[in-house]
Coordinates of C-alpha atoms and ligand atoms in Angstrom, one line a residue:
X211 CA 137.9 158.0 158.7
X212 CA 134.4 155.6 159.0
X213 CA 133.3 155.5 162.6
X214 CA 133.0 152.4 163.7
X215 CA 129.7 152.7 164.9
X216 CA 125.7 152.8 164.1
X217 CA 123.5 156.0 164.2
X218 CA 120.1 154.5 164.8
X219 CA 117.2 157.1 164.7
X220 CA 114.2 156.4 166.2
X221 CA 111.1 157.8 164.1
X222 CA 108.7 157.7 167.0
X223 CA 110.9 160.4 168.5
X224 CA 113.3 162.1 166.7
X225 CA 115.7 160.8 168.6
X226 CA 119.3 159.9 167.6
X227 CA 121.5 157.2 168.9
X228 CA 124.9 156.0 168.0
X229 CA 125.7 152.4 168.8
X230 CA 129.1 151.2 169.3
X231 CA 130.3 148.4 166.5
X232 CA 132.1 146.3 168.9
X233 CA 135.0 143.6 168.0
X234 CA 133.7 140.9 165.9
X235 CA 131.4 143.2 164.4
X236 CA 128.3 142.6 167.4
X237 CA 126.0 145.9 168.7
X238 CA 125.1 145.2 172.3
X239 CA 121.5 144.1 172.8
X240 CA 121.3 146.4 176.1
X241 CA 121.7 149.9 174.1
X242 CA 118.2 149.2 172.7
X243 CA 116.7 149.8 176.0
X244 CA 117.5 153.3 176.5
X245 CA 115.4 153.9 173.1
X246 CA 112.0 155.0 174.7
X247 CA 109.1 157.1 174.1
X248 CA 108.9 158.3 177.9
X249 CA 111.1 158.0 181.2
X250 CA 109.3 154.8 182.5
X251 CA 108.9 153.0 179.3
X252 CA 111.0 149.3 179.2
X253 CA 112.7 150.8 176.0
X254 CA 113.6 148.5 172.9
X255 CA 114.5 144.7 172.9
X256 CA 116.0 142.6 170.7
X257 CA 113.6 139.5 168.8
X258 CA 115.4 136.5 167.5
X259 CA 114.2 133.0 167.7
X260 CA 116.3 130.1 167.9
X261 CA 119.2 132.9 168.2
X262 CA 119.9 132.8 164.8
X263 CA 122.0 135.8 164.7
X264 CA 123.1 136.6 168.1
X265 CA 126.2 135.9 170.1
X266 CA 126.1 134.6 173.5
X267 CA 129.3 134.9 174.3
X268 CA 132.6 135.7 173.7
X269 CA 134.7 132.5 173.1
X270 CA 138.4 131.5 171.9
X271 CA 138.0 127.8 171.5
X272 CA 136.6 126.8 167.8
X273 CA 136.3 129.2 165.1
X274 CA 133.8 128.2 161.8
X275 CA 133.7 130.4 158.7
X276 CA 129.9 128.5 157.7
X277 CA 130.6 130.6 153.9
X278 CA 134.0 129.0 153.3
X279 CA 133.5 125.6 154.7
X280 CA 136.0 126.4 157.4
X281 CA 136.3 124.8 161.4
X282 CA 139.7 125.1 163.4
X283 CA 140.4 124.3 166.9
X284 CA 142.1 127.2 168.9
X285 CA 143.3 128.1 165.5
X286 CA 144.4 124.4 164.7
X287 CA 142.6 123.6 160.7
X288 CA 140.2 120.6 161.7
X289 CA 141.9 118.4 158.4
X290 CA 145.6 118.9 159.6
X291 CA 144.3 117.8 163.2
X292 CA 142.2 114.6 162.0
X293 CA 145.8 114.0 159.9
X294 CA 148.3 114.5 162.5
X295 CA 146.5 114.4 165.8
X296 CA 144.6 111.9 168.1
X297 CA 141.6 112.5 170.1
X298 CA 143.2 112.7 173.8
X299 CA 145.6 115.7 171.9
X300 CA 142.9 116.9 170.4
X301 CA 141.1 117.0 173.9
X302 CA 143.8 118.8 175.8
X303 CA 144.3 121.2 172.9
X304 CA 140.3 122.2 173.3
X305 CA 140.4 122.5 176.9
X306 CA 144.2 123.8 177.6
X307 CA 144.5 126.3 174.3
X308 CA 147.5 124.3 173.6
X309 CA 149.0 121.1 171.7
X310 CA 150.8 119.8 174.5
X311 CA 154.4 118.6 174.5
X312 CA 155.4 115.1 175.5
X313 CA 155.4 115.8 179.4
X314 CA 152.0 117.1 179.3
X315 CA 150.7 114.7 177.0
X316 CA 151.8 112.1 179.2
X317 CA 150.3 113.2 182.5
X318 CA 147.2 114.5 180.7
X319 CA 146.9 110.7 179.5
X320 CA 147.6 109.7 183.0
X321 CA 145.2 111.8 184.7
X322 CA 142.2 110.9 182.0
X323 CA 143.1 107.1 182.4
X324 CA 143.1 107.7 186.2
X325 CA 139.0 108.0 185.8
X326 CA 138.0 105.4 183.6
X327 CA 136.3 103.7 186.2
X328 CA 132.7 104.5 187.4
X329 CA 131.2 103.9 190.6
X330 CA 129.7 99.9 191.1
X331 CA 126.4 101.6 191.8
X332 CA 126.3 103.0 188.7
X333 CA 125.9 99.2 187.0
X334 CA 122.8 98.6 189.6
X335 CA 121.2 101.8 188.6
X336 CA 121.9 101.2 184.6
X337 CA 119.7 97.5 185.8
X338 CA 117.1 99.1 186.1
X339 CA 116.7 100.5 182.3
X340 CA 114.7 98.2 180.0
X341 CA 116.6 95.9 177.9
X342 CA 115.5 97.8 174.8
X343 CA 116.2 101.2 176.7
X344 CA 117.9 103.8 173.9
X345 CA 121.6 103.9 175.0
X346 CA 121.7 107.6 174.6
X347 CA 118.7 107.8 176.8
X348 CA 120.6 105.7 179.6
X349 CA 123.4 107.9 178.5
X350 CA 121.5 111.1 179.9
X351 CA 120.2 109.5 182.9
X352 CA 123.8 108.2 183.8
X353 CA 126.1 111.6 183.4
X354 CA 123.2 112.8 185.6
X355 CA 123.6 110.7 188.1
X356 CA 127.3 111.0 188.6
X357 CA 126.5 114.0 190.0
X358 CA 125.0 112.4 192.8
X359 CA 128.7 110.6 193.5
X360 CA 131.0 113.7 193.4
X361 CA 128.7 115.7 195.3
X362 CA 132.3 118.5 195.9
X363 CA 131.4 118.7 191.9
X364 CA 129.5 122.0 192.6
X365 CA 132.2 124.2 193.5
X366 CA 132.4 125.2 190.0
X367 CA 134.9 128.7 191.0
X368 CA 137.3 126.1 191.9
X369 CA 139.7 125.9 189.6
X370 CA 141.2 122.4 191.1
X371 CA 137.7 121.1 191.4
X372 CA 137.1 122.3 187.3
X373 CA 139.8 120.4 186.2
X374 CA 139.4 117.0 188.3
X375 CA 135.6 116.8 187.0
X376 CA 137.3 118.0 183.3
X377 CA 139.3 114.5 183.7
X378 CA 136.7 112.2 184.9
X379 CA 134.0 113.1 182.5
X380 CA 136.6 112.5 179.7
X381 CA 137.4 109.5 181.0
X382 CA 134.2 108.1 182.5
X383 CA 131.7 109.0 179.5
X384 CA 133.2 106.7 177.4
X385 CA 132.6 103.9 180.3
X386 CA 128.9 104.4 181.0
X387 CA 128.7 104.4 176.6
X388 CA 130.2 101.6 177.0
X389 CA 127.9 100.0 179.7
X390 CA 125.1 101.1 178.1
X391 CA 125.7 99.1 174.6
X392 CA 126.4 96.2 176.6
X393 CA 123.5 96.6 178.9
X394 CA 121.4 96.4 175.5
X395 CA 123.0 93.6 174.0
X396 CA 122.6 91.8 177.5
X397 CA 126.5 91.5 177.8
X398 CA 128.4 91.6 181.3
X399 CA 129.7 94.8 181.5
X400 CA 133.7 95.3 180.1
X401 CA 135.6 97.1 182.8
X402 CA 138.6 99.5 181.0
X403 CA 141.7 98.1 180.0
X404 CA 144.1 101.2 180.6
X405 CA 147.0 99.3 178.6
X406 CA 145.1 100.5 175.5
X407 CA 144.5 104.0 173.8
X408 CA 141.7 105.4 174.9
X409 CA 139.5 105.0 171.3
X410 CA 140.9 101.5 171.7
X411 CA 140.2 101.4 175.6
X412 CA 136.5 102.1 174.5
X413 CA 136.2 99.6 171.7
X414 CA 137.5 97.1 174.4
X415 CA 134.2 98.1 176.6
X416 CA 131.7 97.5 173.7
X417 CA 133.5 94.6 171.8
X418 CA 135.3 92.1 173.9
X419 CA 134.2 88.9 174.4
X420 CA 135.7 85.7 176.0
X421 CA 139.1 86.6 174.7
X422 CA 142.3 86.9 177.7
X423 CA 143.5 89.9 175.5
X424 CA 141.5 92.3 173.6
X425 CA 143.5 94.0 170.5
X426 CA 141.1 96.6 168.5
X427 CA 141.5 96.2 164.7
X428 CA 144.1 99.2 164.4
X429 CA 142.4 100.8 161.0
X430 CA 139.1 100.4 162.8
X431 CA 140.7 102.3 166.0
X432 CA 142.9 105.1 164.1
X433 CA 139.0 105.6 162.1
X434 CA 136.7 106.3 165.5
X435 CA 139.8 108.2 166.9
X436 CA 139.4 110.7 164.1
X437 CA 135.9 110.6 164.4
X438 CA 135.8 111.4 167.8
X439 CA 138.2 114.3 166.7
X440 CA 135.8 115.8 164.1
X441 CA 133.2 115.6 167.0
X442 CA 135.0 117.0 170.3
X443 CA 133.4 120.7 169.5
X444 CA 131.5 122.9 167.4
X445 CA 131.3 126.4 168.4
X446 CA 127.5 127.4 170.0
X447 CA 125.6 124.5 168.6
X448 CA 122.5 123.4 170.5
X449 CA 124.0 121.4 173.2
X450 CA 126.8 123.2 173.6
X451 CA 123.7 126.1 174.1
X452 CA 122.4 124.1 176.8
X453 CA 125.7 123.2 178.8
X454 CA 126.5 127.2 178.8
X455 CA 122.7 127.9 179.5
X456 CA 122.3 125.0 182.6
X457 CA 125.9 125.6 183.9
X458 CA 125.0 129.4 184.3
X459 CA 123.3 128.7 187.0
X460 CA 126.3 127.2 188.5
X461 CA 124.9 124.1 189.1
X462 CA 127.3 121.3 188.6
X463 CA 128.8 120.3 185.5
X464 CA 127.6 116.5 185.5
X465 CA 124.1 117.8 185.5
X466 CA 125.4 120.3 182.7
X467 CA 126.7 117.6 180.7
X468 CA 123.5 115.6 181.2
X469 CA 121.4 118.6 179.6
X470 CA 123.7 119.0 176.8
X471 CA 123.8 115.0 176.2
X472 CA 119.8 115.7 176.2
X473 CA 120.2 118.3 173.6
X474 CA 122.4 116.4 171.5
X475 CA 120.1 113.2 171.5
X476 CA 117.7 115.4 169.5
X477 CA 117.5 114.1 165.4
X478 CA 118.1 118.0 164.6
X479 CA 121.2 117.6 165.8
X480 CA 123.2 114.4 167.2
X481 CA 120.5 112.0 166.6
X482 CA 120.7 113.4 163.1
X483 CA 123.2 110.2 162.2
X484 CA 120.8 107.9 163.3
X485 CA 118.0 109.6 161.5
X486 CA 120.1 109.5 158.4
X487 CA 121.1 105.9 158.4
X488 CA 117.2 104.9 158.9
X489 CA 116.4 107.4 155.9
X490 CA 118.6 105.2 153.8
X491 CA 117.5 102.1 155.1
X492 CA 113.4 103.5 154.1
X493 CA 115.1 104.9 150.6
X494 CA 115.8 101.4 149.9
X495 CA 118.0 101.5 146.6
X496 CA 120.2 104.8 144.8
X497 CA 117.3 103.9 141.9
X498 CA 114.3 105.7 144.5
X499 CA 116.3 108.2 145.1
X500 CA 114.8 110.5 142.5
X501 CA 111.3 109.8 144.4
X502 CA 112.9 110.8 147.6
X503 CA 113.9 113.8 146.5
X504 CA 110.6 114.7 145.2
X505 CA 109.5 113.8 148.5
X506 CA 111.9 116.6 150.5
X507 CA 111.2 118.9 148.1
X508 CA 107.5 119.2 148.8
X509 CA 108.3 119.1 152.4
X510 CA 106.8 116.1 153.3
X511 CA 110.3 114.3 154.0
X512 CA 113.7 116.1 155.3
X513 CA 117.0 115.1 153.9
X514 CA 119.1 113.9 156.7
X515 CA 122.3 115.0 157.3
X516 CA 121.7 118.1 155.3
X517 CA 122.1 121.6 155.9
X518 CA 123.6 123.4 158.8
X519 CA 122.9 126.2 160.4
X520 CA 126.0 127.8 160.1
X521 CA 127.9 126.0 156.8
X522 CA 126.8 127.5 154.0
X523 CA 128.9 125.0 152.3
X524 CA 130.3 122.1 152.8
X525 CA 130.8 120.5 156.1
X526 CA 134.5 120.3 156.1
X527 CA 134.0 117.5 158.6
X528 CA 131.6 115.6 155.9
X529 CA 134.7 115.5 153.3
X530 CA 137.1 113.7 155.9
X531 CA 134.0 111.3 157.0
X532 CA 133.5 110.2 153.7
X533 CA 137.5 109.4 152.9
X534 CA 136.9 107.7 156.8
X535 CA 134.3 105.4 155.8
X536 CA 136.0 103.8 152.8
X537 CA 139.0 103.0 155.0
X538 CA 136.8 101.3 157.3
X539 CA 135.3 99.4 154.3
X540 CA 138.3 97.9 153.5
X541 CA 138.3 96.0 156.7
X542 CA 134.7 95.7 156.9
X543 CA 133.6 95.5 153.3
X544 CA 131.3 97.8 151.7
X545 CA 127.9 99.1 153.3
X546 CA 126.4 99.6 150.3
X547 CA 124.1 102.0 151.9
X548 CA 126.8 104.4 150.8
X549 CA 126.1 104.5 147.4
X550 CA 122.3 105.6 148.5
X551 CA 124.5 108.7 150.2
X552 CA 126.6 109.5 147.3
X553 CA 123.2 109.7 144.3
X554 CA 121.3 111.5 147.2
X555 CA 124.6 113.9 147.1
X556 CA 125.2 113.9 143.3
X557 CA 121.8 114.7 142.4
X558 CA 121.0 117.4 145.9
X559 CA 124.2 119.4 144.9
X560 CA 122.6 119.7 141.4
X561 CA 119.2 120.6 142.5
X562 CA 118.3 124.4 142.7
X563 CA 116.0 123.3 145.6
X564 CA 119.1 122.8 148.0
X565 CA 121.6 124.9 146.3
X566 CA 119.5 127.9 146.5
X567 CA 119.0 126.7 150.4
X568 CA 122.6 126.4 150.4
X569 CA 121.9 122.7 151.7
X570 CA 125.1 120.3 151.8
X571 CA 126.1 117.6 153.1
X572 CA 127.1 117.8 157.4
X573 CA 129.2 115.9 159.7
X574 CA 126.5 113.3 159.9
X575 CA 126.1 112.2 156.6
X576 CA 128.7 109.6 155.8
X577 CA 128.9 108.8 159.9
X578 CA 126.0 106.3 160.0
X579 CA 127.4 104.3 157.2
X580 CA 131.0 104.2 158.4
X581 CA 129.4 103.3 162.4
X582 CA 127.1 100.8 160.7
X583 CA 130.0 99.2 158.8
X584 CA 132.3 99.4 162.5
X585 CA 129.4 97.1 164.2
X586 CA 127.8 100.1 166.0
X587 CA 123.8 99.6 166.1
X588 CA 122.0 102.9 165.2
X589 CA 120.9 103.7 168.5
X590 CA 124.4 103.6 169.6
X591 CA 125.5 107.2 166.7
X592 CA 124.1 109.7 169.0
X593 CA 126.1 108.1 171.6
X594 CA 129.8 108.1 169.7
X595 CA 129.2 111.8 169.2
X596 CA 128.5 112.3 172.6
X597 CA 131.8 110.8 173.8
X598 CA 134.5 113.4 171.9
X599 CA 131.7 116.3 172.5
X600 CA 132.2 116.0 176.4
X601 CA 135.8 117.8 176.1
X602 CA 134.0 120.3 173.9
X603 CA 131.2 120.8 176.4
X604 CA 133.7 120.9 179.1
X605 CA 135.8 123.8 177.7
X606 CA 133.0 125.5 176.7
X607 CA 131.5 125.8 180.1
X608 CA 135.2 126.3 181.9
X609 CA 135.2 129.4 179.6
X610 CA 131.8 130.7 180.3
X611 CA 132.4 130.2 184.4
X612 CA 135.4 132.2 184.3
X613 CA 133.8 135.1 181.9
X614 CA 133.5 138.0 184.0
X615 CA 130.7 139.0 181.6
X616 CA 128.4 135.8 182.1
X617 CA 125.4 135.8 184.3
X618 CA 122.6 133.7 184.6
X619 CA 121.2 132.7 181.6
X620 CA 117.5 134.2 181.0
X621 CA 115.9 135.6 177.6
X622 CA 113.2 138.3 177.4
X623 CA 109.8 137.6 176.1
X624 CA 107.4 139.7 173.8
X625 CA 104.4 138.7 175.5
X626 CA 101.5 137.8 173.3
X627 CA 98.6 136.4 175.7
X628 CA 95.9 137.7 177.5
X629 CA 96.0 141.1 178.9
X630 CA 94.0 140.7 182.2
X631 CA 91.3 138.1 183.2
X632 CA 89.0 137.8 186.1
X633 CA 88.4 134.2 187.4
X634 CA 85.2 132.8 187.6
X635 CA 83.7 129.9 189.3
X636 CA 83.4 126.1 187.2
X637 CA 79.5 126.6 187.4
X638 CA 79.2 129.5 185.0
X639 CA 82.1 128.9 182.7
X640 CA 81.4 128.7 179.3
X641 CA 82.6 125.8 176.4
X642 CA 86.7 126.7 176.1
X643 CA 87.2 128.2 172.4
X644 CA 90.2 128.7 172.1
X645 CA 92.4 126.0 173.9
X646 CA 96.4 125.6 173.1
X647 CA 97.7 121.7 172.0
X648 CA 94.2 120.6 172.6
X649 CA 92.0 118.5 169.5
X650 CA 88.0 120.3 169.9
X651 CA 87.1 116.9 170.6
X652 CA 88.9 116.2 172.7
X653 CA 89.1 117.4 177.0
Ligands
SDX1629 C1 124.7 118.9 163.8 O1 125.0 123.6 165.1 C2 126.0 122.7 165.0 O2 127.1 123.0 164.9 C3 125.5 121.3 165.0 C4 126.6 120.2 164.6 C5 127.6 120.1 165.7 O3 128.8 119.7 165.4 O4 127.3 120.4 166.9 O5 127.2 120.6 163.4 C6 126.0 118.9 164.5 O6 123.7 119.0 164.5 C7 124.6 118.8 162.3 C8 123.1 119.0 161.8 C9 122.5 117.6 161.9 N1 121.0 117.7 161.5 C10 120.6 117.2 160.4 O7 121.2 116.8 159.5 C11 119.0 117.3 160.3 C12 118.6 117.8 158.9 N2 119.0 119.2 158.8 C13 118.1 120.2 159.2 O8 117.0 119.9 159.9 C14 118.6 121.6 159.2 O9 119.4 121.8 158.1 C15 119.3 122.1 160.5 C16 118.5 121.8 161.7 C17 120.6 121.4 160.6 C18 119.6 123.6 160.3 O10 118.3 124.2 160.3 P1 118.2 125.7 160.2 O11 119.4 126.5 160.2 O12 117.2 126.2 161.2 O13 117.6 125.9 158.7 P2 116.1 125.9 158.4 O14 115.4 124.8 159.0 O15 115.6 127.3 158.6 O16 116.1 125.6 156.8 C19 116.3 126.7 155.9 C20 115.5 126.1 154.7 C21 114.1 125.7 155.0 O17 113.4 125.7 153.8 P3 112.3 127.0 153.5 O18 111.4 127.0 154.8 O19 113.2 128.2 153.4 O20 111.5 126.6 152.3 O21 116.2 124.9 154.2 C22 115.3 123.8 154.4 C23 114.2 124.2 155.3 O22 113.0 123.5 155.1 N3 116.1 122.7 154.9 C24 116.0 121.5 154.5 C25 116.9 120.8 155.2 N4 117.6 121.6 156.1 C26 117.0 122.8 155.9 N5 115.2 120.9 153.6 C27 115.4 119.6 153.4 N6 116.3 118.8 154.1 C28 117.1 119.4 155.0 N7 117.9 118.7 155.7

């Protein structure tokens, strides 16, 4: 029978090893070191940038097959969940493991409406942002702050003190989104109105006006409910990356969350809605599309919304965006922007350029046009994928805390630089050569 194992030889020695195939088909990183040429030398590490193939961890929450276009939620398929589900379910399911059943669902719903409101401070310290401050830049600076109001948020082996900070970051995120869209617009703030759902607690926030009694447009709500549930997690993606890697050190999770919001904000990866609706807007028309394309191909444009790291097909999440966005149409009317979208689609899924890259079509693709048509402002995308990500982040980081096998996050190096230098006084240095980020001209 086929050991399930990997007989390395090394050929500056001789020497054989045989390394364990563990389950999920990984080979620990550590049996390198004991490959060495002599007792006192470091042994062999592993080299992989960006970690492109290697697991960090060991996790039970969201499972993607990138080859077969697949994402579930502790097992859940993402399309039956955006059918059947709501956000706060969808929440409980990625932190708890389970759909809950009415009694849950009702005190879990409880407890997250129980947080909704932030601390009055927080308003004067949003004040101080410029008017044209990037919402998703007050976001960051926000989430961080809250650490500074639930200082007890640092016991992070309490289990109690997990799940309370669980609950009011699922319920306060959406708050400080809200503040910061209205903060922008130059709008008094909106404080939460707990009679509502929470997608339609949130829309409350950012849309209400003089009217006694806000009522969200119910297509409208049931559309950025399901968003937020194609958003709330996504295995090791960047930010998630970054709340594991900051919350290893077992700081608290607020300033976690901040990190990972920072993460996100990037246009690689949450900012990448943002990106693509002002691609669209610069593409103009579906006629200069074919100019455009030209344009990615020699690399002096990137397609938007393209490609994915781990899909290798399409973004399951992109097929129930686009059926999304023409159900908010009907109540908003058409962003014709869309039909820039669909030629860039047609023609890239035709093009050997992006099929041979195996380049199609992610979660943020059809977003910007469907948050565009909702109202949203551009700068406001990175910020409605933030919200659902929080339970994701949150679960993520609960797991990695209570992971016997987690440490401290910190990578090797292959050092590259100088060997040894001896200093020398200003007086009889020479002209620097060879200078990093620096222009010759310039000091
Ligand atoms: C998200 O990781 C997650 O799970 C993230 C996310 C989540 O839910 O958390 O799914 C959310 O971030 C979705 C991704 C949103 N980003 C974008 O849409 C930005 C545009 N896409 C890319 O920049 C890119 O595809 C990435 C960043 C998403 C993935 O990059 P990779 O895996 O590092 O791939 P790569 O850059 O090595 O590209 C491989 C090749 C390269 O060409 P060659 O050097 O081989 O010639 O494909 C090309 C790239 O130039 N390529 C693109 C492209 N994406 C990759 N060419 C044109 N347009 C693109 N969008």
């Amino acid at each position: 029978m086929a050991k399930n194992s990997l007989t390395i030889t090394d050929n500056r020695t001789g020497k054989q090893y045989e390394l364990p195939i563990e389950e999920g088909g990984v080979v620990r990183a550590s049996h390198f070191r004991d490959m060495k040429t002599a007792a006192d030398d470091f042994g062999l590490m592993t080299y992989d940038p960006s970690f492109a193939n290697t697991a960090s961890c060991r996790s039970r929450i969201t499972f993607i097959d990138g080859d077969a276009g697949i994402l579930r939620y502790r097992g859940y398929p993402i399309e039956e969940l955006a059918e059947k589900s709501n956000y706060l379910e969808v929440a409980y399911l990625i932190v708890k493991g389970e759909l809950p059943n009415h009694k849950h669902y009702a005190a879990w719903e409880q407890n997250i409406k129980t947080h909704t409101m932030v601390h009055e401070n927080i308003k004067k310290f949003m004040e101080g942002f410029r008017y044209d401050a990037h919402p998703m830049g007050m976001l960051v600076g926000t989430i961080g702050a809250l650490s500074t109001f639930y200082p007890e948020a640092n016991a992070i082996t309490d289990l109690e003190s997990r799940r309370l900070q669980t609950r009011r970051l699922i319920g306060k995120v959406p708050t400080l989104a809200a503040f910061a869209y209205r903060h922008t617009r130059g709008l008094p703030y909106v404080y939460p109105d707990n009679d509502l759902s929470y997608t339609g607690n949130f829309l409350s926030m950012l849309f209400r006006m003089a009217e006694r009694d806000y009522q969200p447009n119910p297509i409208l709500e049931r559309a950025l409910d399901v968003l937020f549930i194609l958003h709330a997690d996504h295995e090791q993606n960047c930010s998630t990356n970054a709340m594991r890697s900051v919350g290893s050190s077992q700081v608290d999770p607020y300033s976690a969350v901040a990190a990972a919001t920072a993460a996100l904000y990037g246009p690689l990866h949450g900012g990448a809605n943002e990106a693509v609706i002002r691609m669209l807007m610069d593409i103009g028309s579906p006629k200069n599309v074919p100019d455009f394309i030209k344009r990615v191909k020699t690399g002096e444009r990137r397609l938007m919304g393209f490609g994915h790291r781990v899909y290798k097909n399409y973004d399951p999440r992109a097929k129930i965006v686009k059926r999304i966005a023409y159900e908010v149409f009907e109540v908003t009317g058409l962003n014709r922007l869309i039909e820039i979208s669909l030629e860039l689609e047609r023609i890239a899924l035709e093009d050997d350029y992006f099929v041979s890259r195996k380049l199609y079509p992610n979660v943020d693709f059809y977003t910007g046009v469907t948050y565009q048509a909702m109202g949203f402002p551009m700068t406001m995308f990175p910020v409605l994928f933030a919200i659902p990500r929080t339970s994701g982040w949150m679960a993520q980081w609960a797991e990695m805390v209570r992971d016997p096998e987690q440490k401290i996050a910190r990578p090797r190096q292959v050092y590259i630089g100088e060997v040894v230098r001896k200093w020398a006084p200003i007086d009889g240095r020479a002209e620097p050569t060879t200078r990093e980020d620096a222009v010759s001209d310039q000091i």
